[in-house]
Amino acid sequence: MIKAILIFNNHGKPRLIRFYQYFAEDMQQQIIRETFHLVSKRDDNVCNFLEGGSLIGGSDYKLIYRHYATLYFVFCVDSSESELGILDLIQVFVETLDKCFENVCELDLIFHMDKVHYILQEVVMGGMVLETNMNEIVAQVEVQNRMEKSEGGLSAAPARAVSAVKNMNLPEMPRNINIGDINIKVPSLSPF
Amino acid sequence: MSDVVEKTLTALPSLLSLDSQPGSTKLSSTSKLGTLIRGITELTSKHEEEKLIQRELVSIKEQVSSPNTSMRQMKELMVRAIYCEMLGYEASFSYIHAIKLAQQGTALEKRVGYLAVSLFLNESHELLLLLVNTVLKDLQSTNLIEVCMALTVVSQMFPKDMIPAILPLVEEKLNHPKEIIRRKAVLALYKFYLIAPNQVQHIHNKFRKALCDKDPGVMTASLHIYLQMIEENPEGYKDLAASFVTILKQVVGGKLPMDFNYHSVPAPWLQIQLLRILSLLGKNDPSTSEIMYEVLDESLRRAEINHNITYAILYECVKCIYTIDPKSDLLEKAAKCIGNFVLSPKINLKYLGLKALTYVVQQDPKLALQHQMTIIECLDHPDLIIKRETLEILFRITNAQNVTVIVDKMLEFLRINKDDYTTIDLVGKVAELAEKYAPDNEWFIETMSTVFSVGGDLMQPDIPNSFLKLLSEGFDSVEEDRKLRLFAVDSYVSLLQGEPGKLPQRFLQVISWVLGEYSFLREELEAATVLRLLAKLLDMKNTSSETKSWVLMAMTKLCERGAGVSVAQEVSETYSSSLDTVLRQRAQELQHLSRHSELRARVLPRDAGLEPLEVDSSLSFLDGFVSEALAAGAAPYKPPHQRQEELAQAKALSLEPYGLSLPISMSSCSIADRQSPTLLSISSGLSGESPDLSHKGGSSTLKLDGVKRLWGREGYLAQREPVEESARVEVPSPLRSPSQQGEADSSHSQTPIPTPEPEQEKQQLASSLFVGLSSQSSVCLMGKSEPTPQRFRRKAKSPGSSSSASEKTSNSLVSTPSTVDNLMCNNLLDSNITSELVVSSLEQTSQLSQGLAAANGTCDAELTDSDVKGSSPSLCGDNAVAAADPAPHEDPCKDLLLTSHLPAELSGLSHSEITPLCSNQSLDLSASHVQKEDSLVLVVFIYNSSDSDIQQILLELDSEEIEVSCVCDSAVQEASSHSVAVCQYSLTVKTPSVHVEVVGTVSYQFPAGTPQSLQFSYKLPLTCFIRPLTVSTEEYGTMWLDFSHDTKQNLTLISDGQEPLAATLNVLKKKLQLHVVEIIGMEGIVACRLLQDQPCLMHCRLNAGTLAVWLRSPVPALPDCLMYHCQRALQEH
């Protein structure tokens, strides 16, 4: 499970923080500080994994990070996540941001923090990886943006807009997949 | 900072103009937020930022609470509040408005509201309850986006108790036509499974449906759940293995649509998930592993594209192959794969390669041998993480031959390492290796010294503890012991003569203990010299007071005579007026013991560390004292959480913030659950001044090993198994063949020789590191069960010392209580020595009384509690002859006589042994209680031992905790000479407490004489009032939710061969008359009732070797009391 996603800049200023496990406010800030302290010390030619911070979960806790220009993207995960998998997930996330913001830069993250959160929600949900396909993520975000636009014109033609919202459909990718007949017998489950 | 400011300022105008996309709200929001951000970036100090944000928060607060603020403005305000919270400034006033926004806004505003809520609140926040209705509404919305939002927020956090309210709606979403909704619903259910597994028990088949979903995305989501469930219980899902294999086969075979590809690898994350699941399923299961071989082979073969993500898959594949039942050709391929990782120039892959090596090296040590040169290179890698991982491999391949080199490398790393966590971890490993494989005494002591000085005060306290224990317990050979101790003394003396100011406190404590204990071994070393060295430690300004008390203890042991005494006197003079009470205490001891050398020799006999001393951990010997104190009007002890509860009930002003009070009560209820008088907790708080070190801090002669410590600084400590030494392997002595010895020595001596050729150096290092791996590789590995030649082996404990037999020969110390008392009089506070002495002597008496009572008792022992036996005749009245000494001797025939007087209707039932209550020259009172199905009957026998008849015997019973009603026809009795009158009383509990006590007065009159009276008390454990409660699991479920009073604690498990949970519950069932409702896997539910139908429910769960018990009842004190008895029952077992 992903415990937290932290984005901060080269000076340790948080740009987006998202915790999937509860920590008190001051603890969160401490985690951000410690993580920044750990990550910022590292050269670019060392590995992208860090182990054993004392704050989140001890030995079962890894930091996987990527450094892009002025920003650090840090995922705090437990042992049930694959290191390289998460590393590429960060890449997917950043590429998605790039697509949504057209040449994303730190300022986009600052001024559209809410939007970044919405994009992230389509990638990771409640600490679990929800979607790794960039096109799919972008499509979901687009739908929401369309809602935004139509709501922007709400005052002009309320009725039309409302119906537009009502009928709005989520995109369905053509997914003609035949996973074959997975013959799963449902066995009698134990009472508990 | 300035470059960021500059960048921001130059970029801002363009950004703002760029941003003028359609959407009128956006512009204003951006500009206001923009102003804030611009303001912040212009600041130069943290202090200014704080001021600015505080101003901002005030303005936000004003606006959100204004009724004129529209939802649209609110949305913008929320984003600003989120921003402030992200920077670490609390904006709690906005929480409620975030919820309102989610409730009332349009879809777009709702989205901001939900986002804010999910960022601001946590699962247990009380405001979250207000969101439940909104979520419920949105889940039913026709707008799919709203449904998505609701599912997202639910999976982020949701109040546990409210899950049943929305569960049906979320379940329904599993059938939704849109795959994204189904996918989110699956993840929401997973979240429910994580926080409340029982709530979703019934929908496991729906998970299976999700797994079979026609959309691979939904199927992928369901794998999260399966990974979790299989991890918890692999046996339950073996039938799915074939399905997972089929899925993986199709994914690997490219059956998925193209848009699942990532860098032309089909659904890599899905593959990773599946491989993890397969490795869990195939572990230790040849037949399941069998069906995976083919697809694993295929995966290895397919993953050829040189991209990060393929390596991710390969890594999982390799781990899977090494986890499941091995197959040789797959292992070969996997080994090759690991080689590719390790040799890769990419640092991330190298890291993973090393991790994989660490993982497999126990099974396949030759692999480490193959890559030895790479490993050596990695040892000098600039990246500390890589270095650290390399040491981890070396740790696993350590054997007696390469230990010196490997430990050297580890210590080298420790010296440059800055990260606390790694230091703690590595120091522990070095200590473990040193203890296991140390080649000689010198090396061991030196290594441990380095460990102590590098690990400092960070390291786990059990490292110095076990080191000292090892020194004091010794090994098989006395001569070896002596040498080791002697060497330790020598090396510590020279350390102290150097610069002791640089040594960490823990190390100083170890040094002072060792010197105090063993410096006499070095005969030419004068005690006075050591004392002076120790006194020097006291004068250093950074010596902590804990260390000082260790030093004083050591000095107490050393001040024999001559010059030493004067040093000791001087020191004790200085500290006997110290403000620190513990120090003052120690100084007092030092002062007195240094004056009276005879007493000192008796209290602190030299080199007598091995005689075991029994300590009554439940402090039952104090029960008499407690009841006396209670009778004298002391308030009964209440555990802290109960006190707090009562405080809350009394509606007293709580000055603690809400946020604080809850966690405090939660934590305390786990540690302090024993009912006990307040006085006890005071004294134990002092004796436990250094909870982890106390076992040897007190005195060399007291060995508390194997005795559970129940009291610590915070009161009662949760049951914890004494630290087991993993290193205690009983094997013949570590005889190494001469050739091996030579090999090791030569390789050792080779390393330090500087060679011009770096390559050659590495070769040599390699040969010394990997020695022992090639030849008898599998034997040398520290496989857990393999017998390892080990230098420092603990002596096998004599069976007597570990058993908790109560007839323990007492320590020689105890035989001189008078001198000890003298000593005690001088000390107001108890110390380790004195308290332990008191404990032991009291223990003796209580054992004595138990012994006597046991001799008297002839009746059914099952119903009696040892407590009753030991201490019931505790109080006697004013004019009566007090039975101060327990249990006056009676001949057994009298017991029989009394038994025959049991009322006929009770005689068939088992009764407790007949306990004497009180007596004088004319009357003898005894009592017994009988447990009936629905009541408890107290029978009082009044034996007239005088020669004349007594009339008008009036017996009055009273109790605070129980209600007493007379069963017999008239309260007035008479007894003729040498006969017995019997009174019966039925008892019911009013307020539960651990023991209930009945106080009675008997007044009587001889035919010619004045009225006389006699007082007594009778004590019963609460268990007498407990009856099984037969309920079904469903009834139990509904009752459980209704009860408000609860307590939780971890209890020790009983494991005598069979299943520990069942065994433990059986003991409880037998001893406490509980009803075991059902045992399901790791959990069990148990029910009982207090007489008059006051139920108490118990839920147990196996948790990491202990039994996590949760008791619930409608009666306030009942769970606590019952918890106490459960604990006692298990301890006594």
mmCIF file with all atom_site columns, C-alpha atoms in Angstrom, chain A residues 11 13-20 22 25 29 42 46-52 58-59 66 70 79-85 87-89 92 107 110-113 115 117-118 121-122 125-126 128-133 136 140 143-144 147-148 151 165-166 168 170 172 175 177-180 182 184-187 189 192, chain B residues 1 4 7-8 11-12 15 19 26 34 37 49 82-83 85-88 106-108 111-112 115 118-119 122 142-143 145 151 155-156 178-180 183-184 187 190 201 204-205 208 211-212 214-216 224 239-240 243 250 256-257 259-260 262 269 272 276 307-309 311-312 316 347-348 351-352 355 383 385 389 421 1080:
data_model
loop_
_atom_site.group_PDB
_atom_site.id
_atom_site.type_symbol
_atom_site.label_atom_id
_atom_site.label_alt_id
_atom_site.label_comp_id
_atom_site.label_asym_id
_atom_site.label_entity_id
_atom_site.label_seq_id
_atom_site.pdbx_PDB_ins_code
_atom_site.Cartn_x
_atom_site.Cartn_y
_atom_site.Cartn_z
_atom_site.occupancy
_atom_site.B_iso_or_equiv
_atom_site.pdbx_formal_charge
_atom_site.auth_seq_id
_atom_site.auth_comp_id
_atom_site.auth_asym_id
_atom_site.auth_atom_id
_atom_site.pdbx_PDB_model_num
ATOM 1   C CA . HIS A 1 11   ? 14.024  23.803  -1.041  1.00 0.00 ? 11   HIS A CA 1
ATOM 2   C CA . LYS A 1 13   ? 8.583   23.585  0.162   1.00 0.00 ? 13   LYS A CA 1
ATOM 3   C CA . PRO A 1 14   ? 5.641   21.204  -0.087  1.00 0.00 ? 14   PRO A CA 1
ATOM 4   C CA . ARG A 1 15   ? 3.742   21.374  -3.331  1.00 0.00 ? 15   ARG A CA 1
ATOM 5   C CA . LEU A 1 16   ? 1.372   18.520  -2.784  1.00 0.00 ? 16   LEU A CA 1
ATOM 6   C CA . ILE A 1 17   ? 0.981   16.187  0.106   1.00 0.00 ? 17   ILE A CA 1
ATOM 7   C CA . ARG A 1 18   ? -1.380  13.299  0.305   1.00 0.00 ? 18   ARG A CA 1
ATOM 8   C CA . PHE A 1 19   ? -1.411  10.852  3.185   1.00 0.00 ? 19   PHE A CA 1
ATOM 9   C CA . TYR A 1 20   ? -3.233  7.557   2.917   1.00 0.00 ? 20   TYR A CA 1
ATOM 10  C CA . TYR A 1 22   ? -3.537  8.980   9.267   1.00 0.00 ? 22   TYR A CA 1
ATOM 11  C CA . GLU A 1 25   ? -0.771  17.442  11.408  1.00 0.00 ? 25   GLU A CA 1
ATOM 12  C CA . GLN A 1 29   ? 5.083   18.154  8.710   1.00 0.00 ? 29   GLN A CA 1
ATOM 13  C CA . ARG A 1 42   ? 21.316  12.272  -2.356  1.00 0.00 ? 42   ARG A CA 1
ATOM 14  C CA . VAL A 1 46   ? 22.542  7.033   -6.683  1.00 0.00 ? 46   VAL A CA 1
ATOM 15  C CA . CYS A 1 47   ? 19.575  4.719   -6.494  1.00 0.00 ? 47   CYS A CA 1
ATOM 16  C CA . ASN A 1 48   ? 16.046  5.987   -6.163  1.00 0.00 ? 48   ASN A CA 1
ATOM 17  C CA . PHE A 1 49   ? 15.165  3.929   -3.148  1.00 0.00 ? 49   PHE A CA 1
ATOM 18  C CA . LEU A 1 50   ? 15.571  4.738   0.485   1.00 0.00 ? 50   LEU A CA 1
ATOM 19  C CA . GLU A 1 51   ? 14.864  2.521   3.388   1.00 0.00 ? 51   GLU A CA 1
ATOM 20  C CA . GLY A 1 52   ? 14.084  2.712   7.001   1.00 0.00 ? 52   GLY A CA 1
ATOM 21  C CA . GLY A 1 58   ? 10.299  1.287   10.296  1.00 0.00 ? 58   GLY A CA 1
ATOM 22  C CA . SER A 1 59   ? 11.670  -1.583  8.290   1.00 0.00 ? 59   SER A CA 1
ATOM 23  C CA . ARG A 1 66   ? 12.237  10.742  -8.563  1.00 0.00 ? 66   ARG A CA 1
ATOM 24  C CA . THR A 1 70   ? 12.915  21.585  -9.339  1.00 0.00 ? 70   THR A CA 1
ATOM 25  C CA . SER A 1 79   ? 6.769   -3.797  1.316   1.00 0.00 ? 79   SER A CA 1
ATOM 26  C CA . SER A 1 80   ? 3.724   -4.860  -0.649  1.00 0.00 ? 80   SER A CA 1
ATOM 27  C CA . GLU A 1 81   ? 4.640   -2.505  -3.478  1.00 0.00 ? 81   GLU A CA 1
ATOM 28  C CA . SER A 1 82   ? 7.193   -3.228  -6.152  1.00 0.00 ? 82   SER A CA 1
ATOM 29  C CA . GLU A 1 83   ? 10.039  -0.731  -6.129  1.00 0.00 ? 83   GLU A CA 1
ATOM 30  C CA . LEU A 1 84   ? 10.473  -0.475  -9.848  1.00 0.00 ? 84   LEU A CA 1
ATOM 31  C CA . GLY A 1 85   ? 6.729   -0.578  -10.370 1.00 0.00 ? 85   GLY A CA 1
ATOM 32  C CA . LEU A 1 87   ? 9.174   4.197   -9.899  1.00 0.00 ? 87   LEU A CA 1
ATOM 33  C CA . ASP A 1 88   ? 7.392   3.851   -13.187 1.00 0.00 ? 88   ASP A CA 1
ATOM 34  C CA . LEU A 1 89   ? 4.124   4.870   -11.651 1.00 0.00 ? 89   LEU A CA 1
ATOM 35  C CA . VAL A 1 92   ? 3.225   7.811   -15.454 1.00 0.00 ? 92   VAL A CA 1
ATOM 36  C CA . LEU A 1 107  ? 4.057   26.733  -10.950 1.00 0.00 ? 107  LEU A CA 1
ATOM 37  C CA . ILE A 1 110  ? 1.301   25.540  -7.047  1.00 0.00 ? 110  ILE A CA 1
ATOM 38  C CA . PHE A 1 111  ? -1.592  27.274  -8.710  1.00 0.00 ? 111  PHE A CA 1
ATOM 39  C CA . HIS A 1 112  ? -3.604  24.214  -9.566  1.00 0.00 ? 112  HIS A CA 1
ATOM 40  C CA . MET A 1 113  ? -3.019  22.162  -6.514  1.00 0.00 ? 113  MET A CA 1
ATOM 41  C CA . LYS A 1 115  ? -6.378  19.857  -10.126 1.00 0.00 ? 115  LYS A CA 1
ATOM 42  C CA . HIS A 1 117  ? -5.133  16.243  -6.573  1.00 0.00 ? 117  HIS A CA 1
ATOM 43  C CA . TYR A 1 118  ? -7.924  15.255  -8.937  1.00 0.00 ? 118  TYR A CA 1
ATOM 44  C CA . GLN A 1 121  ? -7.112  10.569  -7.387  1.00 0.00 ? 121  GLN A CA 1
ATOM 45  C CA . GLU A 1 122  ? -7.475  8.837   -10.705 1.00 0.00 ? 122  GLU A CA 1
ATOM 46  C CA . MET A 1 125  ? -7.173  5.743   -4.705  1.00 0.00 ? 125  MET A CA 1
ATOM 47  C CA . GLY A 1 126  ? -7.043  5.289   -0.968  1.00 0.00 ? 126  GLY A CA 1
ATOM 48  C CA . MET A 1 128  ? -4.046  1.583   -3.919  1.00 0.00 ? 128  MET A CA 1
ATOM 49  C CA . VAL A 1 129  ? -2.962  1.917   -7.499  1.00 0.00 ? 129  VAL A CA 1
ATOM 50  C CA . LEU A 1 130  ? -6.163  2.455   -9.429  1.00 0.00 ? 130  LEU A CA 1
ATOM 51  C CA . GLU A 1 131  ? -5.039  3.129   -12.950 1.00 0.00 ? 131  GLU A CA 1
ATOM 52  C CA . THR A 1 132  ? -1.696  3.028   -14.661 1.00 0.00 ? 132  THR A CA 1
ATOM 53  C CA . ASN A 1 133  ? -2.801  3.780   -18.177 1.00 0.00 ? 133  ASN A CA 1
ATOM 54  C CA . GLU A 1 136  ? -7.385  6.396   -19.304 1.00 0.00 ? 136  GLU A CA 1
ATOM 55  C CA . GLN A 1 140  ? -11.270 10.657  -16.715 1.00 0.00 ? 140  GLN A CA 1
ATOM 56  C CA . VAL A 1 143  ? -14.671 14.412  -18.274 1.00 0.00 ? 143  VAL A CA 1
ATOM 57  C CA . GLN A 1 144  ? -14.427 16.325  -15.070 1.00 0.00 ? 144  GLN A CA 1
ATOM 58  C CA . MET A 1 147  ? -18.233 19.319  -16.338 1.00 0.00 ? 147  MET A CA 1
ATOM 59  C CA . GLU A 1 148  ? -16.409 22.391  -15.241 1.00 0.00 ? 148  GLU A CA 1
ATOM 60  C CA . GLU A 1 151  ? -21.080 24.465  -15.228 1.00 0.00 ? 151  GLU A CA 1
ATOM 61  C CA . VAL A 1 165  ? -24.421 17.217  -16.674 1.00 0.00 ? 165  VAL A CA 1
ATOM 62  C CA . LYS A 1 166  ? -27.051 14.566  -16.189 1.00 0.00 ? 166  LYS A CA 1
ATOM 63  C CA . MET A 1 168  ? -22.635 13.193  -19.161 1.00 0.00 ? 168  MET A CA 1
ATOM 64  C CA . LEU A 1 170  ? -17.807 8.592   -18.602 1.00 0.00 ? 170  LEU A CA 1
ATOM 65  C CA . GLU A 1 172  ? -15.525 3.912   -22.227 1.00 0.00 ? 172  GLU A CA 1
ATOM 66  C CA . ARG A 1 175  ? -11.823 -2.900  -24.549 1.00 0.00 ? 175  ARG A CA 1
ATOM 67  C CA . ILE A 1 177  ? -10.771 -8.390  -24.256 1.00 0.00 ? 177  ILE A CA 1
ATOM 68  C CA . ASN A 1 178  ? -11.237 -11.984 -23.843 1.00 0.00 ? 178  ASN A CA 1
ATOM 69  C CA . ILE A 1 179  ? -9.530  -13.099 -20.759 1.00 0.00 ? 179  ILE A CA 1
ATOM 70  C CA . GLY A 1 180  ? -10.760 -16.549 -21.548 1.00 0.00 ? 180  GLY A CA 1
ATOM 71  C CA . ILE A 1 182  ? -11.578 -18.221 -16.067 1.00 0.00 ? 182  ILE A CA 1
ATOM 72  C CA . ILE A 1 184  ? -13.697 -20.043 -11.027 1.00 0.00 ? 184  ILE A CA 1
ATOM 73  C CA . LYS A 1 185  ? -15.765 -22.189 -8.874  1.00 0.00 ? 185  LYS A CA 1
ATOM 74  C CA . VAL A 1 186  ? -17.104 -20.330 -5.930  1.00 0.00 ? 186  VAL A CA 1
ATOM 75  C CA . PRO A 1 187  ? -16.446 -22.634 -3.043  1.00 0.00 ? 187  PRO A CA 1
ATOM 76  C CA . LEU A 1 189  ? -17.025 -19.977 2.203   1.00 0.00 ? 189  LEU A CA 1
ATOM 77  C CA . PHE A 1 192  ? -16.335 -16.234 9.146   1.00 0.00 ? 192  PHE A CA 1
ATOM 78  C CA . MET B 2 1    ? 15.153  30.882  -2.256  1.00 0.00 ? 1    MET B CA 1
ATOM 79  C CA . VAL B 2 4    ? 12.495  30.631  -7.024  1.00 0.00 ? 4    VAL B CA 1
ATOM 80  C CA . LYS B 2 7    ? 11.205  32.596  -11.464 1.00 0.00 ? 7    LYS B CA 1
ATOM 81  C CA . THR B 2 8    ? 7.813   32.876  -9.947  1.00 0.00 ? 8    THR B CA 1
ATOM 82  C CA . ALA B 2 11   ? 6.356   33.513  -14.812 1.00 0.00 ? 11   ALA B CA 1
ATOM 83  C CA . LEU B 2 12   ? 3.311   34.834  -13.063 1.00 0.00 ? 12   LEU B CA 1
ATOM 84  C CA . LEU B 2 15   ? 0.679   32.075  -16.253 1.00 0.00 ? 15   LEU B CA 1
ATOM 85  C CA . ASP B 2 19   ? -5.004  30.536  -17.397 1.00 0.00 ? 19   ASP B CA 1
ATOM 86  C CA . LYS B 2 26   ? -11.358 29.944  -11.988 1.00 0.00 ? 26   LYS B CA 1
ATOM 87  C CA . GLY B 2 34   ? -2.197  33.671  -6.557  1.00 0.00 ? 34   GLY B CA 1
ATOM 88  C CA . ILE B 2 37   ? 1.245   32.394  -3.097  1.00 0.00 ? 37   ILE B CA 1
ATOM 89  C CA . GLU B 2 49   ? 5.384   33.376  6.453   1.00 0.00 ? 49   GLU B CA 1
ATOM 90  C CA . ILE B 2 82   ? -6.075  23.411  1.691   1.00 0.00 ? 82   ILE B CA 1
ATOM 91  C CA . TYR B 2 83   ? -3.019  25.359  0.704   1.00 0.00 ? 83   TYR B CA 1
ATOM 92  C CA . GLU B 2 85   ? -2.983  23.206  5.706   1.00 0.00 ? 85   GLU B CA 1
ATOM 93  C CA . MET B 2 86   ? -0.415  21.831  3.318   1.00 0.00 ? 86   MET B CA 1
ATOM 94  C CA . LEU B 2 87   ? 2.081   24.300  4.654   1.00 0.00 ? 87   LEU B CA 1
ATOM 95  C CA . GLY B 2 88   ? 1.357   23.021  8.114   1.00 0.00 ? 88   GLY B CA 1
ATOM 96  C CA . THR B 2 106  ? -23.113 21.530  -7.277  1.00 0.00 ? 106  THR B CA 1
ATOM 97  C CA . ALA B 2 107  ? -20.995 18.727  -8.655  1.00 0.00 ? 107  ALA B CA 1
ATOM 98  C CA . LEU B 2 108  ? -18.009 20.952  -9.155  1.00 0.00 ? 108  LEU B CA 1
ATOM 99  C CA . ARG B 2 111  ? -15.620 17.916  -5.756  1.00 0.00 ? 111  ARG B CA 1
ATOM 100 C CA . VAL B 2 112  ? -13.665 20.591  -3.912  1.00 0.00 ? 112  VAL B CA 1
ATOM 101 C CA . LEU B 2 115  ? -11.208 16.827  -1.672  1.00 0.00 ? 115  LEU B CA 1
ATOM 102 C CA . SER B 2 118  ? -10.394 13.876  2.505   1.00 0.00 ? 118  SER B CA 1
ATOM 103 C CA . LEU B 2 119  ? -7.335  16.015  3.107   1.00 0.00 ? 119  LEU B CA 1
ATOM 104 C CA . ASN B 2 122  ? -9.198  11.231  9.295   1.00 0.00 ? 122  ASN B CA 1
ATOM 105 C CA . THR B 2 142  ? -27.623 9.497   -11.411 1.00 0.00 ? 142  THR B CA 1
ATOM 106 C CA . ASN B 2 143  ? -24.613 11.628  -12.095 1.00 0.00 ? 143  ASN B CA 1
ATOM 107 C CA . ILE B 2 145  ? -19.202 11.750  -11.534 1.00 0.00 ? 145  ILE B CA 1
ATOM 108 C CA . LEU B 2 151  ? -16.500 6.181   -3.909  1.00 0.00 ? 151  LEU B CA 1
ATOM 109 C CA . SER B 2 155  ? -11.891 4.624   -0.091  1.00 0.00 ? 155  SER B CA 1
ATOM 110 C CA . GLN B 2 156  ? -9.816  7.383   1.384   1.00 0.00 ? 156  GLN B CA 1
ATOM 111 C CA . LYS B 2 178  ? -19.470 1.425   -16.176 1.00 0.00 ? 178  LYS B CA 1
ATOM 112 C CA . GLU B 2 179  ? -16.201 -0.283  -15.499 1.00 0.00 ? 179  GLU B CA 1
ATOM 113 C CA . ILE B 2 180  ? -14.655 2.726   -13.741 1.00 0.00 ? 180  ILE B CA 1
ATOM 114 C CA . ARG B 2 183  ? -13.332 -0.615  -10.266 1.00 0.00 ? 183  ARG B CA 1
ATOM 115 C CA . LYS B 2 184  ? -13.698 2.104   -7.675  1.00 0.00 ? 184  LYS B CA 1
ATOM 116 C CA . LEU B 2 187  ? -11.236 -0.630  -4.124  1.00 0.00 ? 187  LEU B CA 1
ATOM 117 C CA . TYR B 2 190  ? -10.942 -3.402  -0.185  1.00 0.00 ? 190  TYR B CA 1
ATOM 118 C CA . GLN B 2 201  ? -17.130 -11.314 5.417   1.00 0.00 ? 201  GLN B CA 1
ATOM 119 C CA . HIS B 2 204  ? -16.361 -12.731 -0.434  1.00 0.00 ? 204  HIS B CA 1
ATOM 120 C CA . ASN B 2 205  ? -18.148 -14.288 -3.353  1.00 0.00 ? 205  ASN B CA 1
ATOM 121 C CA . ARG B 2 208  ? -14.745 -13.549 -6.858  1.00 0.00 ? 208  ARG B CA 1
ATOM 122 C CA . LEU B 2 211  ? -12.074 -11.229 -10.245 1.00 0.00 ? 211  LEU B CA 1
ATOM 123 C CA . CYS B 2 212  ? -14.021 -12.722 -13.127 1.00 0.00 ? 212  CYS B CA 1
ATOM 124 C CA . LYS B 2 214  ? -15.035 -8.990  -18.116 1.00 0.00 ? 214  LYS B CA 1
ATOM 125 C CA . ASP B 2 215  ? -13.052 -5.800  -17.756 1.00 0.00 ? 215  ASP B CA 1
ATOM 126 C CA . PRO B 2 216  ? -9.408  -6.396  -16.893 1.00 0.00 ? 216  PRO B CA 1
ATOM 127 C CA . HIS B 2 224  ? -5.476  -5.927  -4.280  1.00 0.00 ? 224  HIS B CA 1
ATOM 128 C CA . ASP B 2 239  ? -8.312  -23.290 -5.484  1.00 0.00 ? 239  ASP B CA 1
ATOM 129 C CA . LEU B 2 240  ? -7.760  -19.954 -7.196  1.00 0.00 ? 240  LEU B CA 1
ATOM 130 C CA . SER B 2 243  ? -7.144  -19.110 -12.277 1.00 0.00 ? 243  SER B CA 1
ATOM 131 C CA . GLN B 2 250  ? -3.006  -14.632 -21.050 1.00 0.00 ? 250  GLN B CA 1
ATOM 132 C CA . LEU B 2 256  ? -4.963  -7.943  -23.479 1.00 0.00 ? 256  LEU B CA 1
ATOM 133 C CA . PRO B 2 257  ? -5.869  -4.979  -25.688 1.00 0.00 ? 257  PRO B CA 1
ATOM 134 C CA . ASP B 2 259  ? -3.953  0.100   -24.466 1.00 0.00 ? 259  ASP B CA 1
ATOM 135 C CA . PHE B 2 260  ? -2.965  -1.983  -21.476 1.00 0.00 ? 260  PHE B CA 1
ATOM 136 C CA . TYR B 2 262  ? 3.125   0.198   -21.060 1.00 0.00 ? 262  TYR B CA 1
ATOM 137 C CA . TRP B 2 269  ? 1.589   -3.797  -12.826 1.00 0.00 ? 269  TRP B CA 1
ATOM 138 C CA . ILE B 2 272  ? 3.611   -7.881  -10.711 1.00 0.00 ? 272  ILE B CA 1
ATOM 139 C CA . ARG B 2 276  ? 3.208   -11.808 -5.826  1.00 0.00 ? 276  ARG B CA 1
ATOM 140 C CA . HIS B 2 307  ? 13.193  -1.248  -19.791 1.00 0.00 ? 307  HIS B CA 1
ATOM 141 C CA . ASN B 2 308  ? 12.733  -0.515  -16.156 1.00 0.00 ? 308  ASN B CA 1
ATOM 142 C CA . ILE B 2 309  ? 9.344   -2.088  -15.963 1.00 0.00 ? 309  ILE B CA 1
ATOM 143 C CA . TYR B 2 311  ? 13.043  -5.565  -14.678 1.00 0.00 ? 311  TYR B CA 1
ATOM 144 C CA . ALA B 2 312  ? 10.297  -4.968  -12.174 1.00 0.00 ? 312  ALA B CA 1
ATOM 145 C CA . GLU B 2 316  ? 9.110   -10.420 -8.969  1.00 0.00 ? 316  GLU B CA 1
ATOM 146 C CA . ILE B 2 347  ? 22.206  1.613   -9.872  1.00 0.00 ? 347  ILE B CA 1
ATOM 147 C CA . ASN B 2 348  ? 18.553  0.848   -9.215  1.00 0.00 ? 348  ASN B CA 1
ATOM 148 C CA . TYR B 2 351  ? 20.187  -2.380  -5.637  1.00 0.00 ? 351  TYR B CA 1
ATOM 149 C CA . LEU B 2 352  ? 17.418  -4.781  -6.494  1.00 0.00 ? 352  LEU B CA 1
ATOM 150 C CA . LYS B 2 355  ? 18.136  -7.336  -2.457  1.00 0.00 ? 355  LYS B CA 1
ATOM 151 C CA . ASP B 2 383  ? 25.806  5.193   -2.235  1.00 0.00 ? 383  ASP B CA 1
ATOM 152 C CA . ILE B 2 385  ? 21.985  2.499   0.526   1.00 0.00 ? 385  ILE B CA 1
ATOM 153 C CA . GLU B 2 389  ? 22.264  -3.670  1.386   1.00 0.00 ? 389  GLU B CA 1
ATOM 154 C CA . TYR B 2 421  ? 17.477  3.938   12.050  1.00 0.00 ? 421  TYR B CA 1
ATOM 155 C CA . ILE B 2 1080 ? -12.942 -19.311 14.233  1.00 0.00 ? 1080 ILE B CA 1
#
